[in-house]
PDB file of C-alpha atoms and ligand atoms in Angstrom:
ATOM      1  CA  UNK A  10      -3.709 -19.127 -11.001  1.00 95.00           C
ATOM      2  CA  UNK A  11      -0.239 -17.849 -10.087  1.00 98.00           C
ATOM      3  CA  UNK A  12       2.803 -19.528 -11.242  1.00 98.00           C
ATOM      4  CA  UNK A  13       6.182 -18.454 -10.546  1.00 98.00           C
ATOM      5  CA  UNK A  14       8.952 -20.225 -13.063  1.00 98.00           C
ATOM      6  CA  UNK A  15      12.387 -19.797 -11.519  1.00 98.00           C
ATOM      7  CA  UNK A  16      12.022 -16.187 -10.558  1.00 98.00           C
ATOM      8  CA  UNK A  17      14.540 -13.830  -9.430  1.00 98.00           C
ATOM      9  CA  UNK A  18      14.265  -9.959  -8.478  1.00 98.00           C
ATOM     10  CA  UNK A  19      17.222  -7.440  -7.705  1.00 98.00           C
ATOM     11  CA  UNK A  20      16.180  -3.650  -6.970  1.00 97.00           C
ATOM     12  CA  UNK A  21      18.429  -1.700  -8.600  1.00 96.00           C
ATOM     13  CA  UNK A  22      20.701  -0.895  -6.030  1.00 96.00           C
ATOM     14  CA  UNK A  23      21.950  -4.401  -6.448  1.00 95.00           C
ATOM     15  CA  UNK A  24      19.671  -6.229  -3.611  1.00 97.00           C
ATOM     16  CA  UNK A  25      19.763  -9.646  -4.505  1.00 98.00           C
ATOM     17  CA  UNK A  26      15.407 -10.326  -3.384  1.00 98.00           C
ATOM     18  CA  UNK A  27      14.998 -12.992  -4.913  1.00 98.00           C
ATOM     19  CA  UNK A  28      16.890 -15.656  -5.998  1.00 98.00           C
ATOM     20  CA  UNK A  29      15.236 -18.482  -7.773  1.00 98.00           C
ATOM     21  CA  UNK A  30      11.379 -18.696  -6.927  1.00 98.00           C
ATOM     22  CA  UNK A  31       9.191 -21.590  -8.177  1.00 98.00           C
ATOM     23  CA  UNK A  32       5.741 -21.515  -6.990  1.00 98.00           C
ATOM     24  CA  UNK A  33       2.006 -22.342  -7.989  1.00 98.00           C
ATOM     25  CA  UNK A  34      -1.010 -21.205  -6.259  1.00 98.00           C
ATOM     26  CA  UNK A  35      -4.125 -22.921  -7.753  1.00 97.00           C
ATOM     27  CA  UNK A  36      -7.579 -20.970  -8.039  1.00 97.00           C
ATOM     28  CA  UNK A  37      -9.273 -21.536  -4.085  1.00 97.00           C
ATOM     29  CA  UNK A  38      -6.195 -22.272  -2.703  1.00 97.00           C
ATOM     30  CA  UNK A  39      -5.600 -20.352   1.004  1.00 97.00           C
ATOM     31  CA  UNK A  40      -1.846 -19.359   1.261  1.00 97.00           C
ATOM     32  CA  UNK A  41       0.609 -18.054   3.869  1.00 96.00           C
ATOM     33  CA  UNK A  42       3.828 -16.453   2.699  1.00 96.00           C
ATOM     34  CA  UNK A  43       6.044 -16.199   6.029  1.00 94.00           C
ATOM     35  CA  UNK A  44       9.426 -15.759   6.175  1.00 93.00           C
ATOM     36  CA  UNK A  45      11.999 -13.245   8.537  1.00 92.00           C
ATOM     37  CA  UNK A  46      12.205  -9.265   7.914  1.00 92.00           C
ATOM     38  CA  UNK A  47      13.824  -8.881   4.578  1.00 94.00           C
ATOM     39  CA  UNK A  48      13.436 -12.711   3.051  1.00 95.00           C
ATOM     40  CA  UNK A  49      11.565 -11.193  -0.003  1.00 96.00           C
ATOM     41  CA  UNK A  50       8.031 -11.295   0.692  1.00 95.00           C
ATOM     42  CA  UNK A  51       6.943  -8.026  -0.145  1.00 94.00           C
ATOM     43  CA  UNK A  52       8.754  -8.503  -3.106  1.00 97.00           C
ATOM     44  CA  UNK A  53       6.937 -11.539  -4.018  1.00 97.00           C
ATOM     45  CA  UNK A  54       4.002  -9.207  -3.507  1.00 96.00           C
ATOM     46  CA  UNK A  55       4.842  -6.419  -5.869  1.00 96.00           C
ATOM     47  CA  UNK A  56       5.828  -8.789  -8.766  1.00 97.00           C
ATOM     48  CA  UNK A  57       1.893 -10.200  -8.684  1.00 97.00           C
ATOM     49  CA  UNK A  58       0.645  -6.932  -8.751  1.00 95.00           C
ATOM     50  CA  UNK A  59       2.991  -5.760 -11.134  1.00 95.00           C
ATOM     51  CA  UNK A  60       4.338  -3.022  -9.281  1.00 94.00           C
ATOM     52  CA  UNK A  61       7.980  -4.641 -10.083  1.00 95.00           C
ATOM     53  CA  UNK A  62       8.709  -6.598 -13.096  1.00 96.00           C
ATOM     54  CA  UNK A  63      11.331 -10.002 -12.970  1.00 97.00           C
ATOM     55  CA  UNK A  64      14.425  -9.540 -13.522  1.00 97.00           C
ATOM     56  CA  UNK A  65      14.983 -13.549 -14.799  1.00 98.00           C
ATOM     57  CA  UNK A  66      12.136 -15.929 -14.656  1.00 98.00           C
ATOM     58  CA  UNK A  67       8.790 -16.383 -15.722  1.00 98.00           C
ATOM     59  CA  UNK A  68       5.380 -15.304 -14.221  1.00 98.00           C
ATOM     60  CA  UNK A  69       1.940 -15.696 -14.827  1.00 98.00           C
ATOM     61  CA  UNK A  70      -0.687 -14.152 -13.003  1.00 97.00           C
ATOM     62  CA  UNK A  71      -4.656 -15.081 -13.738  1.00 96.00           C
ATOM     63  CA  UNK A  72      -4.078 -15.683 -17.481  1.00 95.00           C
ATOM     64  CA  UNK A  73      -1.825 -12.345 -17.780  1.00 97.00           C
ATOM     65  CA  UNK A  74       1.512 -13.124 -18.897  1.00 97.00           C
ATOM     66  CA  UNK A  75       3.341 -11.013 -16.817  1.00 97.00           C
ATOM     67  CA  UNK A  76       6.816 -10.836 -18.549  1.00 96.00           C
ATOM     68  CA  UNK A  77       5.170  -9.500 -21.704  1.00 95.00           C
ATOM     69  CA  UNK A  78       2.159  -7.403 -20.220  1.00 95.00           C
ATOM     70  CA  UNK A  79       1.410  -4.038 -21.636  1.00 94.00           C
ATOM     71  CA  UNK A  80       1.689  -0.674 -19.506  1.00 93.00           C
ATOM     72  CA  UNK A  81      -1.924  -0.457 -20.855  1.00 95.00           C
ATOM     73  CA  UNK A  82      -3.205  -3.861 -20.038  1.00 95.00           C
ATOM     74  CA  UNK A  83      -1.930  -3.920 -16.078  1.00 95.00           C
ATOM     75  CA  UNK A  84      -4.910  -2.208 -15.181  1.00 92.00           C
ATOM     76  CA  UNK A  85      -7.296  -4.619 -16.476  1.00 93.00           C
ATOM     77  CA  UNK A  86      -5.009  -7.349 -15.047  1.00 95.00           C
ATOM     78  CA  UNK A  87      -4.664  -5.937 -11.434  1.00 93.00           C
ATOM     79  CA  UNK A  88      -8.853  -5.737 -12.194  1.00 92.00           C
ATOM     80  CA  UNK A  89      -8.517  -9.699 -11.086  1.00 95.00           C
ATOM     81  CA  UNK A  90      -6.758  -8.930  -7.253  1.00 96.00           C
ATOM     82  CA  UNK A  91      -7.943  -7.350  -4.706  1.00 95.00           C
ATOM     83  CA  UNK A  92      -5.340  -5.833  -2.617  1.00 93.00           C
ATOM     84  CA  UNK A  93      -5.387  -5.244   1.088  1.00 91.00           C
ATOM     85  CA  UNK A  94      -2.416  -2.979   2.500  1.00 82.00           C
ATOM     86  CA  UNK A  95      -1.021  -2.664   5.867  1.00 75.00           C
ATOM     87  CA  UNK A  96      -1.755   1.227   6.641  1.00 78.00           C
ATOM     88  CA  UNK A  97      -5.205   0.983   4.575  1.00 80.00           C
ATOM     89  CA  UNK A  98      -4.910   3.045   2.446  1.00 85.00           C
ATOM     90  CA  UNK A  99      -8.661   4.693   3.171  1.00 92.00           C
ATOM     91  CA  UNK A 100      -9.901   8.147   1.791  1.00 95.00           C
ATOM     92  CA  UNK A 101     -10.029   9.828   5.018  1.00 95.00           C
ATOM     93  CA  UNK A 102     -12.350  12.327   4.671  1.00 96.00           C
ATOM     94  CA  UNK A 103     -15.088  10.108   2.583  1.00 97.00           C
ATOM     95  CA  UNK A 104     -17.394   7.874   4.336  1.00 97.00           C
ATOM     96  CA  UNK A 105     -17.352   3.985   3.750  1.00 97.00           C
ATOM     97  CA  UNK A 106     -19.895   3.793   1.922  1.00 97.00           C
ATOM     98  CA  UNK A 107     -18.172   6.664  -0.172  1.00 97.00           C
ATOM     99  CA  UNK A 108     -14.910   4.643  -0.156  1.00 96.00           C
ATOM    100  CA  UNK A 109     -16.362   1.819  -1.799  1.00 97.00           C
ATOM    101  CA  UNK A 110     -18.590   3.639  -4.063  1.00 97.00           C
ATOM    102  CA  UNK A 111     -15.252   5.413  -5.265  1.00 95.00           C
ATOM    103  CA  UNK A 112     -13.367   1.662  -5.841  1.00 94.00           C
ATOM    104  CA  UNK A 113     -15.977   0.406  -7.745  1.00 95.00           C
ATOM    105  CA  UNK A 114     -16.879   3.863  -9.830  1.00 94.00           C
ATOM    106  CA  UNK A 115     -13.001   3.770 -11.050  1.00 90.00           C
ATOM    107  CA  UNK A 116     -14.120   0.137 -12.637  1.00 89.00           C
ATOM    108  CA  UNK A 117     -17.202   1.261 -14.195  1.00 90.00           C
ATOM    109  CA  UNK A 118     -20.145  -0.378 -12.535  1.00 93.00           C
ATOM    110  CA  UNK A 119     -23.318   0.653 -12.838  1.00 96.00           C
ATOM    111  CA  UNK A 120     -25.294   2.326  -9.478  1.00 96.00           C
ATOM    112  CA  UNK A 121     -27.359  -0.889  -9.322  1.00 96.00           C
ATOM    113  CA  UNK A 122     -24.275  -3.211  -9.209  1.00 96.00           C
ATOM    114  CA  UNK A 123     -22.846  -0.664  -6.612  1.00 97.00           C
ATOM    115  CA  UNK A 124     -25.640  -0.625  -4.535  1.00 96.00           C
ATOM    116  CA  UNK A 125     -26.220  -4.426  -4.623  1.00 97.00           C
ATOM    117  CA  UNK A 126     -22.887  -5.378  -4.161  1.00 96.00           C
ATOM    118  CA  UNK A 127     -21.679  -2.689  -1.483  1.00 97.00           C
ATOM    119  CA  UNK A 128     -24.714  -4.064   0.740  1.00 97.00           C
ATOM    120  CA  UNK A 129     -23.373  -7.809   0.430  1.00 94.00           C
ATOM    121  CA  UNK A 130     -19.930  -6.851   1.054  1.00 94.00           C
ATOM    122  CA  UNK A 131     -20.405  -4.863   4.380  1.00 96.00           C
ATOM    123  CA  UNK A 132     -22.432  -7.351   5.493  1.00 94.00           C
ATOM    124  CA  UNK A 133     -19.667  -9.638   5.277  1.00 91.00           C
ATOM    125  CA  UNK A 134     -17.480  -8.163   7.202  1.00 92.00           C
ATOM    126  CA  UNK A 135     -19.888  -7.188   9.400  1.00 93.00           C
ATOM    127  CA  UNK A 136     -19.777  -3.110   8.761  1.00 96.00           C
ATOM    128  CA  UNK A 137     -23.364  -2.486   7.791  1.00 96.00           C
ATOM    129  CA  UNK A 138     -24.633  -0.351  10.647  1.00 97.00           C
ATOM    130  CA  UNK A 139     -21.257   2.099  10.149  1.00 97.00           C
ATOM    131  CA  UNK A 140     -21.533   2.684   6.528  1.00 97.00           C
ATOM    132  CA  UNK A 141     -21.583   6.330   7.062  1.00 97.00           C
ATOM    133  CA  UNK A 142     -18.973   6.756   9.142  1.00 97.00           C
ATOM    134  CA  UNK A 143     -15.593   7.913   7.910  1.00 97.00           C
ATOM    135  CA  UNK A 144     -12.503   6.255   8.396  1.00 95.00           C
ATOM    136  CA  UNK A 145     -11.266   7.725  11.175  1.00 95.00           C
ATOM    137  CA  UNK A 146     -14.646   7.505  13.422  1.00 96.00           C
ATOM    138  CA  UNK A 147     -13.619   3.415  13.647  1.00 95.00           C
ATOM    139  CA  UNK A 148     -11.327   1.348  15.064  1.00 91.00           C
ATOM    140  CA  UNK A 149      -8.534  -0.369  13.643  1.00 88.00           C
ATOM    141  CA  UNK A 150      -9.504  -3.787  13.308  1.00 88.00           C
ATOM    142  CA  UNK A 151     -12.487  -2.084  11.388  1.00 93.00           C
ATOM    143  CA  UNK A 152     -10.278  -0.120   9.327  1.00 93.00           C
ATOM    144  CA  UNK A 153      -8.706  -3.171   8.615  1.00 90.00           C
ATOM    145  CA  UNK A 154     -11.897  -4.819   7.515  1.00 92.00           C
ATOM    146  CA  UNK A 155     -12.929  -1.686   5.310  1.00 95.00           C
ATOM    147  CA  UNK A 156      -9.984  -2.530   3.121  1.00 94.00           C
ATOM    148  CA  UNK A 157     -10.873  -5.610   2.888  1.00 93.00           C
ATOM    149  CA  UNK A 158     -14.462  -5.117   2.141  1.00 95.00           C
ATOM    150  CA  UNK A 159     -13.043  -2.338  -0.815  1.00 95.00           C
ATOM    151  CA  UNK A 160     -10.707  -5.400  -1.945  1.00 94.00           C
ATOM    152  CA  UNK A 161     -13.695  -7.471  -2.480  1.00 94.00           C
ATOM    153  CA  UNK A 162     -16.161  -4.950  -4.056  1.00 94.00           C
ATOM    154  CA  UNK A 163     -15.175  -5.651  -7.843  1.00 93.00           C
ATOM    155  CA  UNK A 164     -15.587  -9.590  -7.298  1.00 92.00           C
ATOM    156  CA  UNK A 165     -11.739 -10.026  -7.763  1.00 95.00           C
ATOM    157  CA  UNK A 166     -10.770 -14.053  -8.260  1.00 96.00           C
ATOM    158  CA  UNK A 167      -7.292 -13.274  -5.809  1.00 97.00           C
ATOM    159  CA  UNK A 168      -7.158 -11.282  -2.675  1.00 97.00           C
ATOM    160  CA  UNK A 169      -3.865 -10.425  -1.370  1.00 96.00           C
ATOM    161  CA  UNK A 170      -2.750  -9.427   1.968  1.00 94.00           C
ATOM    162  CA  UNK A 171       0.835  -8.171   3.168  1.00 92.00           C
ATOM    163  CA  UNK A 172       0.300  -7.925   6.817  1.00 89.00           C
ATOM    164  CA  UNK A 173      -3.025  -7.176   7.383  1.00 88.00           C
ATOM    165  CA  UNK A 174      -2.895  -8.078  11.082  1.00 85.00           C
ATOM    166  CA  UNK A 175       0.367  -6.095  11.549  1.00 78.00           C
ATOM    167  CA  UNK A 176      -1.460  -3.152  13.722  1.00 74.00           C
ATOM    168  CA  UNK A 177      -4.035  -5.173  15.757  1.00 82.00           C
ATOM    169  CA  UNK A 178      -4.146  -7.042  19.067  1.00 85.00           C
ATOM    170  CA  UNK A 179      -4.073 -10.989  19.145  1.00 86.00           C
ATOM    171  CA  UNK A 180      -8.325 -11.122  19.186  1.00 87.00           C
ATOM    172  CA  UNK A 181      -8.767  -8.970  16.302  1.00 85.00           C
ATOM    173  CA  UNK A 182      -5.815 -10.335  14.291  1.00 88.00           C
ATOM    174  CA  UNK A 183      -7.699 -13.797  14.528  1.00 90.00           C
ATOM    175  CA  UNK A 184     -10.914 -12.267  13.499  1.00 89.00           C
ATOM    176  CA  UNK A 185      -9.417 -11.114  10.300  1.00 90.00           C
ATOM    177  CA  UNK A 186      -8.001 -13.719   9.628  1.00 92.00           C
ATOM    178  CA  UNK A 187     -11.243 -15.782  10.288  1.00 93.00           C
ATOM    179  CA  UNK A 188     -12.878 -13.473   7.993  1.00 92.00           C
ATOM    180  CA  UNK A 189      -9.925 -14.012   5.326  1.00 94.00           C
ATOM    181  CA  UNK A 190     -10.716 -17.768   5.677  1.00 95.00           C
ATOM    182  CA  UNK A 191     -14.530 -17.261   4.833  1.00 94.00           C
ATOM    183  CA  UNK A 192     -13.718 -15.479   1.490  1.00 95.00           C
ATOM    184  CA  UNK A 193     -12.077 -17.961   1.149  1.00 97.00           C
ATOM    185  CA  UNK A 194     -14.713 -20.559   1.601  1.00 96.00           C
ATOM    186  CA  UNK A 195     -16.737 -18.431  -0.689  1.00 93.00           C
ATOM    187  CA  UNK A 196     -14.892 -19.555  -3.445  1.00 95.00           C
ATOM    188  CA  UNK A 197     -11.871 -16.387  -3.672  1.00 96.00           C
ATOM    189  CA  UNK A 198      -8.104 -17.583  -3.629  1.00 97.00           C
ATOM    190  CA  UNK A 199      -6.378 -15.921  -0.531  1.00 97.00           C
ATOM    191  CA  UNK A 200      -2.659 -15.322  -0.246  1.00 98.00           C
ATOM    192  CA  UNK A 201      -2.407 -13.629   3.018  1.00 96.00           C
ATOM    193  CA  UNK A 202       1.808 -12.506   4.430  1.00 94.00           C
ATOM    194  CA  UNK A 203       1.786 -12.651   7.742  1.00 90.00           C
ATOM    195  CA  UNK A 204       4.768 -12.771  10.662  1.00 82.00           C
ATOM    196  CA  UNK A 205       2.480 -14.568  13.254  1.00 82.00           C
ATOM    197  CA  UNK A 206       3.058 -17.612  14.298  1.00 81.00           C
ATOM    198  CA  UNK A 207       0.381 -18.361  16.557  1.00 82.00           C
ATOM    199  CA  UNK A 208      -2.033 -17.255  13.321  1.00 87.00           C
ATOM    200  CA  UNK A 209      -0.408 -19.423  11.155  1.00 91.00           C
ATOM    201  CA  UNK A 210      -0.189 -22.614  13.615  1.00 88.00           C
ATOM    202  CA  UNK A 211      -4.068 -21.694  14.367  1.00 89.00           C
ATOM    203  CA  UNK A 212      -5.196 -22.024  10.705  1.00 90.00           C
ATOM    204  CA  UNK A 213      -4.394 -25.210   9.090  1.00 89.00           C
ATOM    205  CA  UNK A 214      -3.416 -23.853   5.535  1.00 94.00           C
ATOM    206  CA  UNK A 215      -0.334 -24.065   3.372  1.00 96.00           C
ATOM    207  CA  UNK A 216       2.655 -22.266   4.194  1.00 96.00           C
ATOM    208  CA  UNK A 217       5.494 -21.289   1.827  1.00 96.00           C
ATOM    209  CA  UNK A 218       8.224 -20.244   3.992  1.00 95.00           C
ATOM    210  CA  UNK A 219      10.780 -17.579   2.715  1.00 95.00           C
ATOM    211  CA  UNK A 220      14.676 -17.138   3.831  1.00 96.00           C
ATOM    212  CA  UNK A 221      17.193 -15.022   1.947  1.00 97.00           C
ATOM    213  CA  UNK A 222      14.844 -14.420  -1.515  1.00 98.00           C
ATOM    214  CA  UNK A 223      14.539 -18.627  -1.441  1.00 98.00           C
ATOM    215  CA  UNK A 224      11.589 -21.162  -0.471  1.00 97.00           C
ATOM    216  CA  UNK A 225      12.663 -23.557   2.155  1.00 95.00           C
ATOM    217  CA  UNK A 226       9.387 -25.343   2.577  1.00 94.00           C
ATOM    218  CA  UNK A 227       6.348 -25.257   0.918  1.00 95.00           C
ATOM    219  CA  UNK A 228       3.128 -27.701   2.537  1.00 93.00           C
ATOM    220  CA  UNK A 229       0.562 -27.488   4.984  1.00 90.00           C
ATOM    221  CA  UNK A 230       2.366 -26.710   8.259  1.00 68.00           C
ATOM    222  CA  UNK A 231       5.612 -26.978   7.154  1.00 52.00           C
ATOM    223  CA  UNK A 232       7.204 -23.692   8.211  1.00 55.00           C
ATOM    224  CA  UNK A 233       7.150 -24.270  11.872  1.00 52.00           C
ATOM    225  CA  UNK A 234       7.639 -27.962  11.814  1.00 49.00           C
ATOM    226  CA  UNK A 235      11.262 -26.671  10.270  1.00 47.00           C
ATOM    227  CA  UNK A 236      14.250 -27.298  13.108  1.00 42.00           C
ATOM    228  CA  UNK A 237      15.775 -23.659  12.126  1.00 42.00           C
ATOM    229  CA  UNK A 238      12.949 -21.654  13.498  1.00 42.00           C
TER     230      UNK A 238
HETATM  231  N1  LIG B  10      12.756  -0.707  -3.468  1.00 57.49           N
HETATM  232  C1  LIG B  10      13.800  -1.399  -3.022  1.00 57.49           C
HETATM  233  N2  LIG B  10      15.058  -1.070  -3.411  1.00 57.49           N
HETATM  234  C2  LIG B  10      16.104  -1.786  -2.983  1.00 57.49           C
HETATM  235  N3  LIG B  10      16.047  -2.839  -2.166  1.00 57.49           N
HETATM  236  C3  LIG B  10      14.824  -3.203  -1.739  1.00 57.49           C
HETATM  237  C4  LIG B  10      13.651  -2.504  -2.136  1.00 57.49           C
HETATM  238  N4  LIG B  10      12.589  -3.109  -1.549  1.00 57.49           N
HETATM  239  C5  LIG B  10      13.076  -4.119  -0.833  1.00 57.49           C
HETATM  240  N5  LIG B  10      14.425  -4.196  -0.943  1.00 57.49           N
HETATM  241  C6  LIG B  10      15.310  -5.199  -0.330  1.00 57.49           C
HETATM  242  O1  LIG B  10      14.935  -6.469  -0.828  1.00 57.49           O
HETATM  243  C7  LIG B  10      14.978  -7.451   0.198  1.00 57.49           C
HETATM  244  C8  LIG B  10      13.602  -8.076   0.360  1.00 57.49           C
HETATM  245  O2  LIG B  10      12.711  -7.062   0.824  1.00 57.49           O
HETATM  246  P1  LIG B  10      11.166  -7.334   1.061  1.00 57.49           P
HETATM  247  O3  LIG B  10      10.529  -6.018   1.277  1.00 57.49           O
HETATM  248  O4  LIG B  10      10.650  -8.197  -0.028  1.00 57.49           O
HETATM  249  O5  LIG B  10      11.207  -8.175   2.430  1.00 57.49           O
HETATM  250  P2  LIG B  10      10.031  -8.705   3.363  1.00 57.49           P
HETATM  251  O6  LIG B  10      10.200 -10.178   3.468  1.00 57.49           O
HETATM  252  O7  LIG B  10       8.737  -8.181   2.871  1.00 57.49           O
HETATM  253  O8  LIG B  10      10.399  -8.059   4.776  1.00 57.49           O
HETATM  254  P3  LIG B  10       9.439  -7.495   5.967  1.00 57.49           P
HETATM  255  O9  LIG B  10       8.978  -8.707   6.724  1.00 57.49           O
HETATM  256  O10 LIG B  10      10.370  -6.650   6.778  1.00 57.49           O
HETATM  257  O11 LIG B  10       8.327  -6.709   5.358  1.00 57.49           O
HETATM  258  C9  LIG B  10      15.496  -6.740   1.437  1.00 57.49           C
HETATM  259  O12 LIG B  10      16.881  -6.937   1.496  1.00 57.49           O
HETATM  260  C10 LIG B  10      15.171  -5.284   1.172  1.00 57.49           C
HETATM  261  O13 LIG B  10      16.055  -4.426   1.822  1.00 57.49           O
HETATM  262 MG1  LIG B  11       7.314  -6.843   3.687  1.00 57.49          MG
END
């Protein structure tokens, strides 16, 4: 579970990100955090995975307490997300297979459990027969499904997306998020940011909408239903 208690952020250049943000995403849930270019979402982001702290408010994050976590502890914690970035963040010159191997190596599984698991996950998003290529011999919608297949590999309970359609056309866009909505069905929680519309219309999920570091609307829906957009 996530919980956000009256959370707000400022960078230290005195940005103002968030002002105020109450939230609760429940184990299975399927989330979409929209909002303009600058409304905080990122930022939302980086306080679940701990790469910013709160500046007022309290959050929780799968049974972590996040305003008194340990430098030591974050690791274990971030153990529970899976994390899918926009530019992949792939290790160019290893192989896919390699990639994942490396992801779930740094977690200490065994070769069994790496074998075992790195066949189920490429088979779920569809990758098996390019296992040994490297990153660069695919295309981007496949890129984009190698980070999420290394975001699944250690079983997290959360996967979290910030724009992981932001590069592809309108066909393969869909397909990831399609593919985001069977983890999801598979029992993960998804929080996936996204800025399109036609996605987020498509996909009957809840919507938290962000404007100026504030939520404005929070249901199934209920961004686009809203006059001011
Ligand atoms: N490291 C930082 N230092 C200072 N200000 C920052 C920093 N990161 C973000 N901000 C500011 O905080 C506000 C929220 O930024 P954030 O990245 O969360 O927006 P966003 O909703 O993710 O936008 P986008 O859709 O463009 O990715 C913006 O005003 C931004 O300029
Ligand atoms: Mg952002």
């Amino acid at each position: 579970m996530i919980r956000f208690i009256d959370i707000y952020k400022s960078y230290d250049n005195g940005t103002k990100a968030l002002k105020g943000i109450s939230m609760r995403i429940d184990d299975g849930e399927f989330v979409f955090l929209v909002g303009p270019s600058g409304s905080g979402k990122s930022t939302i982001i980086k306080l679940i995975t701990a790469e910013a702290a709160p500046t007022e408010g309290r959050l929780m994050v799968n049974g972590y307490n996040l305003n008194t976590i340990r430098p030591r502890q974050v690791p274990y914690m971030r153990r529970t997300m899976g994390v899918i970035f926009q530019d992949f963040r792939l290790i160019e010159k290893k192989s896919i297979y390699e990639n994942l191997v490396f992801a779930m190596r740094a977690v200490g599984a065994s070769p069994k459990e790496i074998r075992t698991r790195i066949a189920y996950v490429l088979e779920l998003v569809g990758l098996s027969t390019k296992a040994e290529r490297r990153p660069d011999e695919l295309s981007g919608g496949e890129q984009q499904r190698v980070a999420i297949a290394r975001a699944l590999v250690n079983n997290p309970s959360v996967i979290i997306a910030d724009e992981p359609t932001g590069n592809l056309d309108p066909q393969r866009s869909m397909e990831i998020m399609m593919l985001l909505e069977k983890i999801n069905e598979l029992g993960t929680t998804v929080l996936v940011v996204t800025h399109e519309k036609e996605l987020v219309d498509r996909f009957a999920k809840r919507v938290v909408a962000i404007e100026n570091g504030r939520i404005i609307s929070d249901g199934v829906g209920g961004y686009y239903d809203n006059e001011t957009f």
